Amino acid sequence: MLISVSRTPTASAVPAAPSTTPSAAAPSRPATAPLLTPLGLLTVLLGAALPMIDFFIVNVALPTIDHDLHAGPAMLEMVVAGYGVAYATLLVLGGRLGDMAGRRRLFLWGLAAFGLTSLACGLAPDAWTLVAARVAQGAAAALLLPQVLATIQAATTGKRRARAVSLYGGTAGVSSAVGQVLGGLLVSVDLAGSGWRAVFLVNVPIAAAAWLLAARTVPESRSPHPSRVDGAGTALLATALITLLLPLTEGRAAGWPLWSWLLLAVFPFAAAAFVAVERRAERTGRTPLVPPSLFRIPSVRSGLTMLVPFSLGFGGFMFVVAVALQSGLHYGPLAAGLSLLPLCVAFFLASLAGPRLVQRFGRRVVITGSLIQAAGLLALILTVHAGWPAIPVAALAPSMAVLGIGQGLLLPVVMRIVLSELPVAQAGVGGGVMVTTQQSGLALGVATLGTLFLSLLPSAGIRDALLAALLTQLAIVLGTTLLGLRLPRTMR
């Protein structure tokens, strides 16, 4: 498996992804097209896991960071938000650059940048330096992650592609929960007195190993018709995401100052201007950053519509649970992380079963997964209501496992649906749009459900604030279930 494929031809001849309809014939794969070997797939999935883990790994380390750096609540939220906003803002641009310059090349540059910025985070002497390093780390993640899906789209076909996309979806979900488990473990072990710094420093050897593997096993691919970067679209998309995500994540901690309301007021105008500029660019024959024609593809439109509420609920859940378990049940970092272990294991096992189940049951797998997720949330709500404030870690395991099964059946399949009809020439930008949607949803979840939870704490207490957040997420999950009826009935 260690045969070098770095000199394989580009992916210009790779056929488009198969249709989600059973009647669509999958085109044959040219013999000269680049091949993603099993070791190559493992390598790109390892690269994908790094930025996903780092979105959540900080949650259980925040109290220790606050103690060591005297950060304060507003600065702690900036440690989380700085990474998330930079990540979400630059993802589509990262996908476009991969289409132009080569996805393997950008993957290698992204891995190197992520390792270096992780080192900067781990060595940060004060809170402001840590925030700046986290912003840079988010930018590196945005360069790295879109190349994973684009490479899978360009270097696999048929059942191998379906399997690879499902594994990517499983990696996305499991990495989110593993981030908090790993963060709790590293902070508790306190390797060589490193404390919270270990949650960043651990990325350095992993990124180096992934770089060496990628240099030997990941094939190069790029769009057959590379185009210039859409400067106006990039600036407007960044403005829209920043004016929405920054005030929502930082406004509460800062006491909702005037700047937060001004930014929120700018958001709808920036979003409208972005849509208008992109439509005009495509209409006049130029290449927009996010081609509006992508959203005319039924699988893209229906899949993204379902991905937004799922990501919003998931991001809010992970943040609220991390805070509630440590502040309300007085779990240590390790116990708080281990409480999510059943969710991780169940999610991964369910994501492996997804491809076979989809072939037989189609979109009913997604709807069933959403209903199972709702059952897990309901079980967790009952556990918190009945057992607070003396709930052992083991008592949370059943509801967490049910949650993981439902989410593992849902997320990988929805991601597969979004990518199923994308032409290879738009693999990078399509993957970037999907991951931007996912990351923006995660950040919005932290901002909305997190703000609801933190706002209720003074008056309602931790238990009732947690129950309010969980009930809100339950309502979101039920709405997501209804959206599943719009998905294609069958898919490959």
PDB file of N, CA, C and O in Angstrom, residues 404-436:
ATOM      1  N   GLY A 404     -25.879   8.532  19.681  1.00  0.00           N
ATOM      2  CA  GLY A 404     -24.829   8.234  18.714  1.00  0.00           C
ATOM      3  C   GLY A 404     -25.321   7.382  17.560  1.00  0.00           C
ATOM      4  O   GLY A 404     -24.931   7.598  16.407  1.00  0.00           O
ATOM      5  N   ILE A 405     -26.182   6.417  17.844  1.00  0.00           N
ATOM      6  CA  ILE A 405     -26.736   5.572  16.772  1.00  0.00           C
ATOM      7  C   ILE A 405     -27.530   6.433  15.791  1.00  0.00           C
ATOM      8  O   ILE A 405     -27.367   6.332  14.573  1.00  0.00           O
ATOM      9  N   GLY A 406     -28.396   7.280  16.324  1.00  0.00           N
ATOM     10  CA  GLY A 406     -29.216   8.119  15.455  1.00  0.00           C
ATOM     11  C   GLY A 406     -28.381   9.067  14.615  1.00  0.00           C
ATOM     12  O   GLY A 406     -28.587   9.203  13.403  1.00  0.00           O
ATOM     13  N   GLN A 407     -27.409   9.727  15.238  1.00  0.00           N
ATOM     14  CA  GLN A 407     -26.571  10.675  14.509  1.00  0.00           C
ATOM     15  C   GLN A 407     -25.675   9.969  13.501  1.00  0.00           C
ATOM     16  O   GLN A 407     -25.417  10.496  12.409  1.00  0.00           O
ATOM     17  N   GLY A 408     -25.213   8.753  13.842  1.00  0.00           N
ATOM     18  CA  GLY A 408     -24.361   8.003  12.923  1.00  0.00           C
ATOM     19  C   GLY A 408     -25.106   7.514  11.697  1.00  0.00           C
ATOM     20  O   GLY A 408     -24.513   7.352  10.624  1.00  0.00           O
ATOM     21  N   LEU A 409     -26.389   7.270  11.823  1.00  0.00           N
ATOM     22  CA  LEU A 409     -27.195   6.894  10.662  1.00  0.00           C
ATOM     23  C   LEU A 409     -27.544   8.099   9.804  1.00  0.00           C
ATOM     24  O   LEU A 409     -27.796   7.960   8.600  1.00  0.00           O
ATOM     25  N   LEU A 410     -27.567   9.288  10.394  1.00  0.00           N
ATOM     26  CA  LEU A 410     -28.040  10.472   9.688  1.00  0.00           C
ATOM     27  C   LEU A 410     -26.924  11.228   8.972  1.00  0.00           C
ATOM     28  O   LEU A 410     -26.978  11.436   7.749  1.00  0.00           O
ATOM     29  N   LEU A 411     -25.901  11.656   9.691  1.00  0.00           N
ATOM     30  CA  LEU A 411     -24.927  12.594   9.131  1.00  0.00           C
ATOM     31  C   LEU A 411     -24.166  12.048   7.916  1.00  0.00           C
ATOM     32  O   LEU A 411     -24.094  12.730   6.887  1.00  0.00           O
ATOM     33  N   PRO A 412     -23.574  10.832   7.982  1.00  0.00           N
ATOM     34  CA  PRO A 412     -22.829  10.366   6.802  1.00  0.00           C
ATOM     35  C   PRO A 412     -23.697  10.241   5.560  1.00  0.00           C
ATOM     36  O   PRO A 412     -23.243  10.532   4.449  1.00  0.00           O
ATOM     37  N   VAL A 413     -24.955   9.821   5.737  1.00  0.00           N
ATOM     38  CA  VAL A 413     -25.843   9.654   4.580  1.00  0.00           C
ATOM     39  C   VAL A 413     -26.202  11.011   3.983  1.00  0.00           C
ATOM     40  O   VAL A 413     -26.234  11.181   2.755  1.00  0.00           O
ATOM     41  N   VAL A 414     -26.470  12.001   4.828  1.00  0.00           N
ATOM     42  CA  VAL A 414     -26.796  13.338   4.319  1.00  0.00           C
ATOM     43  C   VAL A 414     -25.606  13.911   3.548  1.00  0.00           C
ATOM     44  O   VAL A 414     -25.777  14.512   2.470  1.00  0.00           O
ATOM     45  N   MET A 415     -24.390  13.741   4.057  1.00  0.00           N
ATOM     46  CA  MET A 415     -23.213  14.216   3.334  1.00  0.00           C
ATOM     47  C   MET A 415     -23.074  13.511   1.985  1.00  0.00           C
ATOM     48  O   MET A 415     -22.731  14.125   0.973  1.00  0.00           O
ATOM     49  N   ARG A 416     -23.338  12.234   1.982  1.00  0.00           N
ATOM     50  CA  ARG A 416     -23.270  11.473   0.733  1.00  0.00           C
ATOM     51  C   ARG A 416     -24.292  11.984  -0.275  1.00  0.00           C
ATOM     52  O   ARG A 416     -24.016  12.080  -1.468  1.00  0.00           O
ATOM     53  N   ILE A 417     -25.468  12.323   0.198  1.00  0.00           N
ATOM     54  CA  ILE A 417     -26.509  12.856  -0.691  1.00  0.00           C
ATOM     55  C   ILE A 417     -26.053  14.164  -1.322  1.00  0.00           C
ATOM     56  O   ILE A 417     -26.212  14.379  -2.526  1.00  0.00           O
ATOM     57  N   VAL A 418     -25.480  15.066  -0.506  1.00  0.00           N
ATOM     58  CA  VAL A 418     -25.045  16.360  -1.026  1.00  0.00           C
ATOM     59  C   VAL A 418     -24.046  16.184  -2.162  1.00  0.00           C
ATOM     60  O   VAL A 418     -24.097  16.883  -3.184  1.00  0.00           O
ATOM     61  N   LEU A 419     -23.139  15.233  -2.022  1.00  0.00           N
ATOM     62  CA  LEU A 419     -22.058  15.062  -2.995  1.00  0.00           C
ATOM     63  C   LEU A 419     -22.417  14.152  -4.159  1.00  0.00           C
ATOM     64  O   LEU A 419     -21.670  14.080  -5.141  1.00  0.00           O
ATOM     65  N   SER A 420     -23.535  13.467  -4.081  1.00  0.00           N
ATOM     66  CA  SER A 420     -23.813  12.374  -5.017  1.00  0.00           C
ATOM     67  C   SER A 420     -23.937  12.810  -6.466  1.00  0.00           C
ATOM     68  O   SER A 420     -23.620  12.047  -7.371  1.00  0.00           O
ATOM     69  N   GLU A 421     -24.406  14.018  -6.739  1.00  0.00           N
ATOM     70  CA  GLU A 421     -24.620  14.447  -8.121  1.00  0.00           C
ATOM     71  C   GLU A 421     -23.662  15.558  -8.547  1.00  0.00           C
ATOM     72  O   GLU A 421     -23.833  16.149  -9.615  1.00  0.00           O
ATOM     73  N   LEU A 422     -22.650  15.863  -7.730  1.00  0.00           N
ATOM     74  CA  LEU A 422     -21.713  16.927  -8.075  1.00  0.00           C
ATOM     75  C   LEU A 422     -20.801  16.473  -9.208  1.00  0.00           C
ATOM     76  O   LEU A 422     -20.218  15.387  -9.139  1.00  0.00           O
ATOM     77  N   PRO A 423     -20.621  17.295 -10.244  1.00  0.00           N
ATOM     78  CA  PRO A 423     -19.611  16.976 -11.251  1.00  0.00           C
ATOM     79  C   PRO A 423     -18.222  17.101 -10.655  1.00  0.00           C
ATOM     80  O   PRO A 423     -17.985  17.910  -9.752  1.00  0.00           O
ATOM     81  N   VAL A 424     -17.284  16.299 -11.153  1.00  0.00           N
ATOM     82  CA  VAL A 424     -15.928  16.294 -10.601  1.00  0.00           C
ATOM     83  C   VAL A 424     -15.285  17.673 -10.693  1.00  0.00           C
ATOM     84  O   VAL A 424     -14.530  18.082  -9.815  1.00  0.00           O
ATOM     85  N   ALA A 425     -15.598  18.430 -11.757  1.00  0.00           N
ATOM     86  CA  ALA A 425     -15.009  19.757 -11.909  1.00  0.00           C
ATOM     87  C   ALA A 425     -15.379  20.690 -10.761  1.00  0.00           C
ATOM     88  O   ALA A 425     -14.675  21.659 -10.491  1.00  0.00           O
ATOM     89  N   GLN A 426     -16.494  20.408 -10.057  1.00  0.00           N
ATOM     90  CA  GLN A 426     -16.930  21.238  -8.937  1.00  0.00           C
ATOM     91  C   GLN A 426     -16.770  20.515  -7.605  1.00  0.00           C
ATOM     92  O   GLN A 426     -17.382  20.901  -6.615  1.00  0.00           O
ATOM     93  N   ALA A 427     -15.936  19.476  -7.585  1.00  0.00           N
ATOM     94  CA  ALA A 427     -15.785  18.691  -6.355  1.00  0.00           C
ATOM     95  C   ALA A 427     -15.237  19.538  -5.218  1.00  0.00           C
ATOM     96  O   ALA A 427     -15.716  19.473  -4.081  1.00  0.00           O
ATOM     97  N   GLY A 428     -14.215  20.366  -5.511  1.00  0.00           N
ATOM     98  CA  GLY A 428     -13.615  21.179  -4.460  1.00  0.00           C
ATOM     99  C   GLY A 428     -14.563  22.219  -3.921  1.00  0.00           C
ATOM    100  O   GLY A 428     -14.753  22.345  -2.713  1.00  0.00           O
ATOM    101  N   VAL A 429     -15.195  22.983  -4.819  1.00  0.00           N
ATOM    102  CA  VAL A 429     -16.104  24.035  -4.353  1.00  0.00           C
ATOM    103  C   VAL A 429     -17.339  23.423  -3.716  1.00  0.00           C
ATOM    104  O   VAL A 429     -17.867  23.948  -2.727  1.00  0.00           O
ATOM    105  N   GLY A 430     -17.816  22.288  -4.243  1.00  0.00           N
ATOM    106  CA  GLY A 430     -18.982  21.639  -3.632  1.00  0.00           C
ATOM    107  C   GLY A 430     -18.685  21.131  -2.238  1.00  0.00           C
ATOM    108  O   GLY A 430     -19.481  21.309  -1.318  1.00  0.00           O
ATOM    109  N   GLY A 431     -17.512  20.499  -2.068  1.00  0.00           N
ATOM    110  CA  GLY A 431     -17.118  20.067  -0.737  1.00  0.00           C
ATOM    111  C   GLY A 431     -16.930  21.239   0.198  1.00  0.00           C
ATOM    112  O   GLY A 431     -17.305  21.180   1.371  1.00  0.00           O
ATOM    113  N   GLY A 432     -16.357  22.339  -0.324  1.00  0.00           N
ATOM    114  CA  GLY A 432     -16.182  23.530   0.505  1.00  0.00           C
ATOM    115  C   GLY A 432     -17.495  24.115   0.962  1.00  0.00           C
ATOM    116  O   GLY A 432     -17.645  24.519   2.115  1.00  0.00           O
ATOM    117  N   VAL A 433     -18.482  24.177   0.040  1.00  0.00           N
ATOM    118  CA  VAL A 433     -19.803  24.697   0.400  1.00  0.00           C
ATOM    119  C   VAL A 433     -20.446  23.823   1.480  1.00  0.00           C
ATOM    120  O   VAL A 433     -21.030  24.335   2.448  1.00  0.00           O
ATOM    121  N   MET A 434     -20.333  22.502   1.322  1.00  0.00           N
ATOM    122  CA  MET A 434     -20.954  21.612   2.300  1.00  0.00           C
ATOM    123  C   MET A 434     -20.311  21.756   3.677  1.00  0.00           C
ATOM    124  O   MET A 434     -21.002  21.864   4.699  1.00  0.00           O
ATOM    125  N   VAL A 435     -18.976  21.779   3.717  1.00  0.00           N
ATOM    126  CA  VAL A 435     -18.305  21.863   5.007  1.00  0.00           C
ATOM    127  C   VAL A 435     -18.492  23.249   5.620  1.00  0.00           C
ATOM    128  O   VAL A 435     -18.609  23.387   6.848  1.00  0.00           O
ATOM    129  N   THR A 436     -18.542  24.299   4.779  1.00  0.00           N
ATOM    130  CA  THR A 436     -18.848  25.632   5.299  1.00  0.00           C
ATOM    131  C   THR A 436     -20.222  25.648   5.944  1.00  0.00           C
ATOM    132  O   THR A 436     -20.420  26.221   7.024  1.00  0.00           O
TER     133      THR A 436
END
